[in-house]
JSON list of N, CA and C in Angstrom, two decimals:
[
{"chain": "A", "resi": 264, "resn": "LEU", "atom": "N", "xyz": [113.65, 112.59, 105.73]},
{"chain": "A", "resi": 264, "resn": "LEU", "atom": "CA", "xyz": [112.68, 111.64, 106.22]},
{"chain": "A", "resi": 264, "resn": "LEU", "atom": "C", "xyz": [113.16, 110.22, 105.93]},
{"chain": "A", "resi": 265, "resn": "TYR", "atom": "N", "xyz": [112.85, 109.32, 106.81]},
{"chain": "A", "resi": 265, "resn": "TYR", "atom": "CA", "xyz": [113.17, 107.91, 106.66]},
{"chain": "A", "resi": 265, "resn": "TYR", "atom": "C", "xyz": [111.92, 107.20, 106.14]},
{"chain": "A", "resi": 266, "resn": "CYS", "atom": "N", "xyz": [112.03, 106.56, 105.00]},
{"chain": "A", "resi": 266, "resn": "CYS", "atom": "CA", "xyz": [110.92, 105.83, 104.39]},
{"chain": "A", "resi": 266, "resn": "CYS", "atom": "C", "xyz": [111.26, 104.35, 104.40]},
{"chain": "A", "resi": 267, "resn": "SER", "atom": "N", "xyz": [110.42, 103.57, 105.04]},
{"chain": "A", "resi": 267, "resn": "SER", "atom": "CA", "xyz": [110.69, 102.14, 105.13]},
{"chain": "A", "resi": 267, "resn": "SER", "atom": "C", "xyz": [109.52, 101.34, 104.57]},
{"chain": "A", "resi": 268, "resn": "ASN", "atom": "N", "xyz": [109.70, 100.04, 104.53]},
{"chain": "A", "resi": 268, "resn": "ASN", "atom": "CA", "xyz": [108.72, 99.10, 104.01]},
{"chain": "A", "resi": 268, "resn": "ASN", "atom": "C", "xyz": [108.59, 99.21, 102.49]},
{"chain": "A", "resi": 269, "resn": "LEU", "atom": "N", "xyz": [109.69, 99.61, 101.82]},
{"chain": "A", "resi": 269, "resn": "LEU", "atom": "CA", "xyz": [109.69, 99.72, 100.37]},
{"chain": "A", "resi": 269, "resn": "LEU", "atom": "C", "xyz": [109.90, 98.34, 99.75]},
{"chain": "A", "resi": 270, "resn": "SER", "atom": "N", "xyz": [109.31, 98.14, 98.61]},
{"chain": "A", "resi": 270, "resn": "SER", "atom": "CA", "xyz": [109.54, 96.91, 97.85]},
{"chain": "A", "resi": 270, "resn": "SER", "atom": "C", "xyz": [110.99, 96.89, 97.40]},
{"chain": "A", "resi": 271, "resn": "TYR", "atom": "N", "xyz": [111.53, 95.71, 97.21]},
{"chain": "A", "resi": 271, "resn": "TYR", "atom": "CA", "xyz": [112.91, 95.58, 96.73]},
{"chain": "A", "resi": 271, "resn": "TYR", "atom": "C", "xyz": [113.05, 96.09, 95.30]},
{"chain": "A", "resi": 272, "resn": "ASN", "atom": "N", "xyz": [111.94, 96.34, 94.62]},
{"chain": "A", "resi": 272, "resn": "ASN", "atom": "CA", "xyz": [111.98, 96.83, 93.23]},
{"chain": "A", "resi": 272, "resn": "ASN", "atom": "C", "xyz": [111.86, 98.35, 93.14]},
{"chain": "A", "resi": 273, "resn": "VAL", "atom": "N", "xyz": [111.66, 99.05, 94.24]},
{"chain": "A", "resi": 273, "resn": "VAL", "atom": "CA", "xyz": [111.48, 100.50, 94.24]},
{"chain": "A", "resi": 273, "resn": "VAL", "atom": "C", "xyz": [112.84, 101.18, 94.12]},
{"chain": "A", "resi": 274, "resn": "GLY", "atom": "N", "xyz": [112.95, 102.12, 93.18]},
{"chain": "A", "resi": 274, "resn": "GLY", "atom": "CA", "xyz": [114.18, 102.88, 92.98]},
{"chain": "A", "resi": 274, "resn": "GLY", "atom": "C", "xyz": [113.99, 104.34, 93.38]},
{"chain": "A", "resi": 275, "resn": "ASP", "atom": "N", "xyz": [115.01, 105.14, 93.15]},
{"chain": "A", "resi": 275, "resn": "ASP", "atom": "CA", "xyz": [114.98, 106.56, 93.52]},
{"chain": "A", "resi": 275, "resn": "ASP", "atom": "C", "xyz": [113.81, 107.29, 92.87]},
{"chain": "A", "resi": 276, "resn": "ASP", "atom": "N", "xyz": [113.63, 107.10, 91.55]},
{"chain": "A", "resi": 276, "resn": "ASP", "atom": "CA", "xyz": [112.55, 107.79, 90.85]},
{"chain": "A", "resi": 276, "resn": "ASP", "atom": "C", "xyz": [111.18, 107.34, 91.34]},
{"chain": "A", "resi": 277, "resn": "ASP", "atom": "N", "xyz": [111.03, 106.07, 91.68]},
{"chain": "A", "resi": 277, "resn": "ASP", "atom": "CA", "xyz": [109.76, 105.58, 92.22]},
{"chain": "A", "resi": 277, "resn": "ASP", "atom": "C", "xyz": [109.42, 106.27, 93.53]},
{"chain": "A", "resi": 278, "resn": "LEU", "atom": "N", "xyz": [110.43, 106.45, 94.38]},
{"chain": "A", "resi": 278, "resn": "LEU", "atom": "CA", "xyz": [110.20, 107.09, 95.67]},
{"chain": "A", "resi": 278, "resn": "LEU", "atom": "C", "xyz": [109.86, 108.57, 95.48]},
{"chain": "A", "resi": 279, "resn": "LEU", "atom": "N", "xyz": [110.54, 109.24, 94.55]},
{"chain": "A", "resi": 279, "resn": "LEU", "atom": "CA", "xyz": [110.21, 110.64, 94.24]},
{"chain": "A", "resi": 279, "resn": "LEU", "atom": "C", "xyz": [108.77, 110.76, 93.74]},
{"chain": "A", "resi": 280, "resn": "ASN", "atom": "N", "xyz": [108.37, 109.86, 92.84]},
{"chain": "A", "resi": 280, "resn": "ASN", "atom": "CA", "xyz": [107.01, 109.89, 92.30]},
{"chain": "A", "resi": 280, "resn": "ASN", "atom": "C", "xyz": [105.97, 109.61, 93.38]},
{"chain": "A", "resi": 281, "resn": "LEU", "atom": "N", "xyz": [106.29, 108.73, 94.30]},
{"chain": "A", "resi": 281, "resn": "LEU", "atom": "CA", "xyz": [105.37, 108.44, 95.40]},
{"chain": "A", "resi": 281, "resn": "LEU", "atom": "C", "xyz": [105.13, 109.68, 96.24]},
{"chain": "A", "resi": 282, "resn": "MET", "atom": "N", "xyz": [106.19, 110.41, 96.53]},
{"chain": "A", "resi": 282, "resn": "MET", "atom": "CA", "xyz": [106.06, 111.64, 97.32]},
{"chain": "A", "resi": 282, "resn": "MET", "atom": "C", "xyz": [105.29, 112.70, 96.53]},
{"chain": "A", "resi": 283, "resn": "ALA", "atom": "N", "xyz": [105.52, 112.78, 95.23]},
{"chain": "A", "resi": 283, "resn": "ALA", "atom": "CA", "xyz": [104.81, 113.75, 94.40]},
{"chain": "A", "resi": 283, "resn": "ALA", "atom": "C", "xyz": [103.32, 113.47, 94.36]},
{"chain": "A", "resi": 284, "resn": "ARG", "atom": "N", "xyz": [102.94, 112.18, 94.38]},
{"chain": "A", "resi": 284, "resn": "ARG", "atom": "CA", "xyz": [101.51, 111.83, 94.41]},
{"chain": "A", "resi": 284, "resn": "ARG", "atom": "C", "xyz": [100.85, 112.36, 95.67]},
{"chain": "A", "resi": 285, "resn": "GLY", "atom": "N", "xyz": [101.61, 112.47, 96.74]},
{"chain": "A", "resi": 285, "resn": "GLY", "atom": "CA", "xyz": [101.10, 113.02, 97.99]},
{"chain": "A", "resi": 285, "resn": "GLY", "atom": "C", "xyz": [101.21, 114.53, 98.04]},
{"chain": "A", "resi": 286, "resn": "ARG", "atom": "N", "xyz": [101.55, 115.15, 96.91]},
{"chain": "A", "resi": 286, "resn": "ARG", "atom": "CA", "xyz": [101.68, 116.60, 96.77]},
{"chain": "A", "resi": 286, "resn": "ARG", "atom": "C", "xyz": [102.71, 117.18, 97.74]},
{"chain": "A", "resi": 287, "resn": "LEU", "atom": "N", "xyz": [103.82, 116.46, 97.90]},
{"chain": "A", "resi": 287, "resn": "LEU", "atom": "CA", "xyz": [104.87, 116.91, 98.79]},
{"chain": "A", "resi": 287, "resn": "LEU", "atom": "C", "xyz": [106.02, 117.51, 97.99]},
{"chain": "A", "resi": 288, "resn": "ASN", "atom": "N", "xyz": [106.56, 118.62, 98.47]},
{"chain": "A", "resi": 288, "resn": "ASN", "atom": "CA", "xyz": [107.69, 119.30, 97.85]},
{"chain": "A", "resi": 288, "resn": "ASN", "atom": "C", "xyz": [108.97, 118.59, 98.27]},
{"chain": "A", "resi": 289, "resn": "VAL", "atom": "N", "xyz": [109.40, 117.65, 97.47]},
{"chain": "A", "resi": 289, "resn": "VAL", "atom": "CA", "xyz": [110.57, 116.83, 97.79]},
{"chain": "A", "resi": 289, "resn": "VAL", "atom": "C", "xyz": [111.71, 117.21, 96.85]},
{"chain": "A", "resi": 290, "resn": "SER", "atom": "N", "xyz": [112.88, 117.47, 97.41]},
{"chain": "A", "resi": 290, "resn": "SER", "atom": "CA", "xyz": [114.01, 117.87, 96.58]},
{"chain": "A", "resi": 290, "resn": "SER", "atom": "C", "xyz": [114.93, 116.71, 96.24]},
{"chain": "A", "resi": 291, "resn": "HIS", "atom": "N", "xyz": [114.89, 115.62, 97.00]},
{"chain": "A", "resi": 291, "resn": "HIS", "atom": "CA", "xyz": [115.79, 114.50, 96.74]},
{"chain": "A", "resi": 291, "resn": "HIS", "atom": "C", "xyz": [115.25, 113.24, 97.39]},
{"chain": "A", "resi": 292, "resn": "ALA", "atom": "N", "xyz": [115.42, 112.11, 96.71]},
{"chain": "A", "resi": 292, "resn": "ALA", "atom": "CA", "xyz": [115.07, 110.81, 97.28]},
{"chain": "A", "resi": 292, "resn": "ALA", "atom": "C", "xyz": [116.16, 109.83, 96.92]},
{"chain": "A", "resi": 293, "resn": "SER", "atom": "N", "xyz": [116.56, 109.05, 97.87]},
{"chain": "A", "resi": 293, "resn": "SER", "atom": "CA", "xyz": [117.64, 108.08, 97.65]},
{"chain": "A", "resi": 293, "resn": "SER", "atom": "C", "xyz": [117.28, 106.77, 98.32]},
{"chain": "A", "resi": 294, "resn": "VAL", "atom": "N", "xyz": [117.15, 105.73, 97.52]},
{"chain": "A", "resi": 294, "resn": "VAL", "atom": "CA", "xyz": [116.90, 104.39, 98.04]},
{"chain": "A", "resi": 294, "resn": "VAL", "atom": "C", "xyz": [118.25, 103.73, 98.26]},
{"chain": "A", "resi": 295, "resn": "LYS", "atom": "N", "xyz": [118.41, 103.06, 99.37]},
{"chain": "A", "resi": 295, "resn": "LYS", "atom": "CA", "xyz": [119.67, 102.39, 99.67]},
{"chain": "A", "resi": 295, "resn": "LYS", "atom": "C", "xyz": [119.70, 101.01, 99.03]},
{"chain": "A", "resi": 296, "resn": "TYR", "atom": "N", "xyz": [120.84, 100.64, 98.47]},
{"chain": "A", "resi": 296, "resn": "TYR", "atom": "CA", "xyz": [120.97, 99.39, 97.73]},
{"chain": "A", "resi": 296, "resn": "TYR", "atom": "C", "xyz": [122.02, 98.47, 98.35]},
{"chain": "A", "resi": 297, "resn": "ASN", "atom": "N", "xyz": [121.79, 97.17, 98.20]},
{"chain": "A", "resi": 297, "resn": "ASN", "atom": "CA", "xyz": [122.79, 96.16, 98.58]},
{"chain": "A", "resi": 297, "resn": "ASN", "atom": "C", "xyz": [123.88, 96.13, 97.52]},
{"chain": "A", "resi": 298, "resn": "SER", "atom": "N", "xyz": [124.93, 95.39, 97.78]},
{"chain": "A", "resi": 298, "resn": "SER", "atom": "CA", "xyz": [126.03, 95.29, 96.82]},
{"chain": "A", "resi": 298, "resn": "SER", "atom": "C", "xyz": [125.59, 94.59, 95.52]},
{"chain": "A", "resi": 299, "resn": "ASP", "atom": "N", "xyz": [124.48, 93.84, 95.58]},
{"chain": "A", "resi": 299, "resn": "ASP", "atom": "CA", "xyz": [123.99, 93.18, 94.37]},
{"chain": "A", "resi": 299, "resn": "ASP", "atom": "C", "xyz": [123.06, 94.07, 93.54]},
{"chain": "A", "resi": 300, "resn": "GLY", "atom": "N", "xyz": [122.86, 95.32, 93.96]},
{"chain": "A", "resi": 300, "resn": "GLY", "atom": "CA", "xyz": [122.03, 96.26, 93.21]},
{"chain": "A", "resi": 300, "resn": "GLY", "atom": "C", "xyz": [120.57, 96.25, 93.57]},
{"chain": "A", "resi": 301, "resn": "ARG", "atom": "N", "xyz": [120.17, 95.38, 94.49]},
{"chain": "A", "resi": 301, "resn": "ARG", "atom": "CA", "xyz": [118.77, 95.30, 94.92]},
{"chain": "A", "resi": 301, "resn": "ARG", "atom": "C", "xyz": [118.54, 96.25, 96.09]},
{"chain": "A", "resi": 302, "resn": "SER", "atom": "N", "xyz": [117.38, 96.88, 96.11]},
{"chain": "A", "resi": 302, "resn": "SER", "atom": "CA", "xyz": [117.02, 97.79, 97.19]},
{"chain": "A", "resi": 302, "resn": "SER", "atom": "C", "xyz": [117.01, 97.07, 98.53]},
{"chain": "A", "resi": 303, "resn": "THR", "atom": "N", "xyz": [117.38, 97.78, 99.58]},
{"chain": "A", "resi": 303, "resn": "THR", "atom": "CA", "xyz": [117.34, 97.19, 100.92]},
{"chain": "A", "resi": 303, "resn": "THR", "atom": "C", "xyz": [115.97, 97.36, 101.56]},
{"chain": "A", "resi": 304, "resn": "GLY", "atom": "N", "xyz": [115.06, 98.10, 100.91]},
{"chain": "A", "resi": 304, "resn": "GLY", "atom": "CA", "xyz": [113.71, 98.27, 101.43]},
{"chain": "A", "resi": 304, "resn": "GLY", "atom": "C", "xyz": [113.50, 99.56, 102.20]},
{"chain": "A", "resi": 305, "resn": "TRP", "atom": "N", "xyz": [114.49, 100.45, 102.16]},
{"chain": "A", "resi": 305, "resn": "TRP", "atom": "CA", "xyz": [114.31, 101.75, 102.81]},
{"chain": "A", "resi": 305, "resn": "TRP", "atom": "C", "xyz": [115.06, 102.82, 102.03]},
{"chain": "A", "resi": 306, "resn": "GLY", "atom": "N", "xyz": [114.66, 104.08, 102.26]},
{"chain": "A", "resi": 306, "resn": "GLY", "atom": "CA", "xyz": [115.31, 105.19, 101.58]},
{"chain": "A", "resi": 306, "resn": "GLY", "atom": "C", "xyz": [115.16, 106.46, 102.38]},
{"chain": "A", "resi": 307, "resn": "LEU", "atom": "N", "xyz": [115.86, 107.49, 101.94]},
{"chain": "A", "resi": 307, "resn": "LEU", "atom": "CA", "xyz": [115.83, 108.80, 102.58]},
{"chain": "A", "resi": 307, "resn": "LEU", "atom": "C", "xyz": [115.28, 109.82, 101.61]},
{"chain": "A", "resi": 308, "resn": "VAL", "atom": "N", "xyz": [114.47, 110.74, 102.13]},
{"chain": "A", "resi": 308, "resn": "VAL", "atom": "CA", "xyz": [113.86, 111.79, 101.32]},
{"chain": "A", "resi": 308, "resn": "VAL", "atom": "C", "xyz": [114.19, 113.13, 101.97]},
{"chain": "A", "resi": 309, "resn": "THR", "atom": "N", "xyz": [114.58, 114.10, 101.14]},
{"chain": "A", "resi": 309, "resn": "THR", "atom": "CA", "xyz": [114.83, 115.45, 101.62]},
{"chain": "A", "resi": 309, "resn": "THR", "atom": "C", "xyz": [113.68, 116.34, 101.17]},
{"chain": "A", "resi": 310, "resn": "CYS", "atom": "N", "xyz": [113.04, 116.99, 102.13]},
{"chain": "A", "resi": 310, "resn": "CYS", "atom": "CA", "xyz": [111.93, 117.89, 101.84]},
{"chain": "A", "resi": 310, "resn": "CYS", "atom": "C", "xyz": [112.43, 119.32, 101.69]},
{"chain": "A", "resi": 311, "resn": "GLY", "atom": "N", "xyz": [111.65, 120.12, 100.99]},
{"chain": "A", "resi": 311, "resn": "GLY", "atom": "CA", "xyz": [112.03, 121.51, 100.75]},
{"chain": "A", "resi": 311, "resn": "GLY", "atom": "C", "xyz": [112.00, 122.38, 101.99]},
{"chain": "A", "resi": 312, "resn": "ASP", "atom": "N", "xyz": [111.15, 122.02, 102.97]},
{"chain": "A", "resi": 312, "resn": "ASP", "atom": "CA", "xyz": [111.06, 122.83, 104.18]},
{"chain": "A", "resi": 312, "resn": "ASP", "atom": "C", "xyz": [110.46, 122.00, 105.33]},
{"chain": "A", "resi": 313, "resn": "ALA", "atom": "N", "xyz": [110.53, 122.54, 106.52]},
{"chain": "A", "resi": 313, "resn": "ALA", "atom": "CA", "xyz": [110.06, 121.82, 107.71]},
{"chain": "A", "resi": 313, "resn": "ALA", "atom": "C", "xyz": [108.55, 121.53, 107.68]},
{"chain": "A", "resi": 314, "resn": "PRO", "atom": "N", "xyz": [107.71, 122.50, 107.25]},
{"chain": "A", "resi": 314, "resn": "PRO", "atom": "CA", "xyz": [106.28, 122.18, 107.20]},
{"chain": "A", "resi": 314, "resn": "PRO", "atom": "C", "xyz": [105.94, 121.02, 106.27]},
{"chain": "A", "resi": 315, "resn": "THR", "atom": "N", "xyz": [106.66, 120.91, 105.15]},
{"chain": "A", "resi": 315, "resn": "THR", "atom": "CA", "xyz": [106.44, 119.79, 104.24]},
{"chain": "A", "resi": 315, "resn": "THR", "atom": "C", "xyz": [106.81, 118.48, 104.91]},
{"chain": "A", "resi": 316, "resn": "ALA", "atom": "N", "xyz": [107.92, 118.47, 105.62]},
{"chain": "A", "resi": 316, "resn": "ALA", "atom": "CA", "xyz": [108.34, 117.26, 106.33]},
{"chain": "A", "resi": 316, "resn": "ALA", "atom": "C", "xyz": [107.31, 116.85, 107.37]},
{"chain": "A", "resi": 317, "resn": "ALA", "atom": "N", "xyz": [106.81, 117.81, 108.12]},
{"chain": "A", "resi": 317, "resn": "ALA", "atom": "CA", "xyz": [105.79, 117.52, 109.14]},
{"chain": "A", "resi": 317, "resn": "ALA", "atom": "C", "xyz": [104.52, 116.97, 108.50]},
{"chain": "A", "resi": 318, "resn": "MET", "atom": "N", "xyz": [104.15, 117.53, 107.35]},
{"chain": "A", "resi": 318, "resn": "MET", "atom": "CA", "xyz": [102.96, 117.06, 106.66]},
{"chain": "A", "resi": 318, "resn": "MET", "atom": "C", "xyz": [103.16, 115.62, 106.17]},
{"chain": "A", "resi": 319, "resn": "ALA", "atom": "N", "xyz": [104.36, 115.30, 105.67]},
{"chain": "A", "resi": 319, "resn": "ALA", "atom": "CA", "xyz": [104.64, 113.96, 105.18]},
{"chain": "A", "resi": 319, "resn": "ALA", "atom": "C", "xyz": [104.56, 112.94, 106.30]},
{"chain": "A", "resi": 320, "resn": "ILE", "atom": "N", "xyz": [105.07, 113.31, 107.46]},
{"chain": "A", "resi": 320, "resn": "ILE", "atom": "CA", "xyz": [105.04, 112.39, 108.60]},
{"chain": "A", "resi": 320, "resn": "ILE", "atom": "C", "xyz": [103.61, 112.14, 109.06]},
{"chain": "A", "resi": 321, "resn": "GLY", "atom": "N", "xyz": [102.77, 113.17, 109.01]},
{"chain": "A", "resi": 321, "resn": "GLY", "atom": "CA", "xyz": [101.40, 113.04, 109.46]},
{"chain": "A", "resi": 321, "resn": "GLY", "atom": "C", "xyz": [100.42, 112.56, 108.40]},
{"chain": "A", "resi": 322, "resn": "ALA", "atom": "N", "xyz": [100.89, 112.44, 107.15]},
{"chain": "A", "resi": 322, "resn": "ALA", "atom": "CA", "xyz": [100.00, 112.06, 106.05]},
{"chain": "A", "resi": 322, "resn": "ALA", "atom": "C", "xyz": [99.68, 110.58, 106.09]},
{"chain": "A", "resi": 323, "resn": "PRO", "atom": "N", "xyz": [98.55, 110.20, 105.53]},
{"chain": "A", "resi": 323, "resn": "PRO", "atom": "CA", "xyz": [98.25, 108.78, 105.42]},
{"chain": "A", "resi": 323, "resn": "PRO", "atom": "C", "xyz": [99.34, 108.08, 104.62]},
{"chain": "A", "resi": 324, "resn": "THR", "atom": "N", "xyz": [99.63, 106.87, 104.96]},
{"chain": "A", "resi": 324, "resn": "THR", "atom": "CA", "xyz": [100.68, 106.11, 104.29]},
{"chain": "A", "resi": 324, "resn": "THR", "atom": "C", "xyz": [100.30, 105.86, 102.84]},
{"chain": "A", "resi": 325, "resn": "GLN", "atom": "N", "xyz": [101.26, 106.06, 101.95]},
{"chain": "A", "resi": 325, "resn": "GLN", "atom": "CA", "xyz": [101.05, 105.86, 100.52]},
{"chain": "A", "resi": 325, "resn": "GLN", "atom": "C", "xyz": [101.40, 104.44, 100.12]},
{"chain": "A", "resi": 326, "resn": "GLN", "atom": "N", "xyz": [100.72, 103.97, 99.09]},
{"chain": "A", "resi": 326, "resn": "GLN", "atom": "CA", "xyz": [101.03, 102.65, 98.52]},
{"chain": "A", "resi": 326, "resn": "GLN", "atom": "C", "xyz": [102.12, 102.82, 97.48]},
{"chain": "A", "resi": 327, "resn": "ALA", "atom": "N", "xyz": [103.22, 102.13, 97.64]},
{"chain": "A", "resi": 327, "resn": "ALA", "atom": "CA", "xyz": [104.30, 102.18, 96.66]},
{"chain": "A", "resi": 327, "resn": "ALA", "atom": "C", "xyz": [103.96, 101.29, 95.47]},
{"chain": "A", "resi": 328, "resn": "PRO", "atom": "N", "xyz": [104.50, 101.63, 94.29]},
{"chain": "A", "resi": 328, "resn": "PRO", "atom": "CA", "xyz": [104.28, 100.75, 93.14]},
{"chain": "A", "resi": 328, "resn": "PRO", "atom": "C", "xyz": [104.82, 99.35, 93.42]},
{"chain": "A", "resi": 329, "resn": "ALA", "atom": "N", "xyz": [104.05, 98.35, 93.15]},
{"chain": "A", "resi": 329, "resn": "ALA", "atom": "CA", "xyz": [104.46, 96.95, 93.31]},
{"chain": "A", "resi": 329, "resn": "ALA", "atom": "C", "xyz": [104.97, 96.66, 94.71]},
{"chain": "A", "resi": 330, "resn": "GLY", "atom": "N", "xyz": [104.29, 97.22, 95.71]},
{"chain": "A", "resi": 330, "resn": "GLY", "atom": "CA", "xyz": [104.75, 96.96, 97.06]},
{"chain": "A", "resi": 330, "resn": "GLY", "atom": "C", "xyz": [103.72, 97.32, 98.11]},
{"chain": "A", "resi": 331, "resn": "PRO", "atom": "N", "xyz": [104.10, 97.15, 99.37]},
{"chain": "A", "resi": 331, "resn": "PRO", "atom": "CA", "xyz": [103.20, 97.45, 100.47]},
{"chain": "A", "resi": 331, "resn": "PRO", "atom": "C", "xyz": [103.15, 98.96, 100.76]},
{"chain": "A", "resi": 332, "resn": "LYS", "atom": "N", "xyz": [102.36, 99.33, 101.75]},
{"chain": "A", "resi": 332, "resn": "LYS", "atom": "CA", "xyz": [102.29, 100.74, 102.14]},
{"chain": "A", "resi": 332, "resn": "LYS", "atom": "C", "xyz": [103.61, 101.15, 102.78]},
{"chain": "A", "resi": 333, "resn": "VAL", "atom": "N", "xyz": [104.03, 102.35, 102.47]},
{"chain": "A", "resi": 333, "resn": "VAL", "atom": "CA", "xyz": [105.32, 102.88, 102.94]},
{"chain": "A", "resi": 333, "resn": "VAL", "atom": "C", "xyz": [105.14, 103.56, 104.27]},
{"chain": "A", "resi": 334, "resn": "SER", "atom": "N", "xyz": [106.08, 103.34, 105.16]},
{"chain": "A", "resi": 334, "resn": "SER", "atom": "CA", "xyz": [106.09, 104.01, 106.47]},
{"chain": "A", "resi": 334, "resn": "SER", "atom": "C", "xyz": [107.04, 105.19, 106.39]},
{"chain": "A", "resi": 335, "resn": "ILE", "atom": "N", "xyz": [106.57, 106.38, 106.81]},
{"chain": "A", "resi": 335, "resn": "ILE", "atom": "CA", "xyz": [107.38, 107.59, 106.77]},
{"chain": "A", "resi": 335, "resn": "ILE", "atom": "C", "xyz": [107.58, 108.11, 108.17]},
{"chain": "A", "resi": 336, "resn": "ARG", "atom": "N", "xyz": [108.84, 108.31, 108.53]},
{"chain": "A", "resi": 336, "resn": "ARG", "atom": "CA", "xyz": [109.18, 108.81, 109.87]},
{"chain": "A", "resi": 336, "resn": "ARG", "atom": "C", "xyz": [110.16, 109.94, 109.77]}
]
């Protein structure tokens, strides 16, 4: 899944925790970083199965820590 609108302060663990709050079975989350170590504002999440991915896409948008609501596609 593509997760966008992340705060520049959100890291991999923050994104995993955000998905866990939504009760989603997520096996991996990776936030993309600039060369200066700051987040680019988007990340990728791997779900355990297709139904979980579909549920994440259709779920209400979650509020990330110290940031705006996250868009999941």
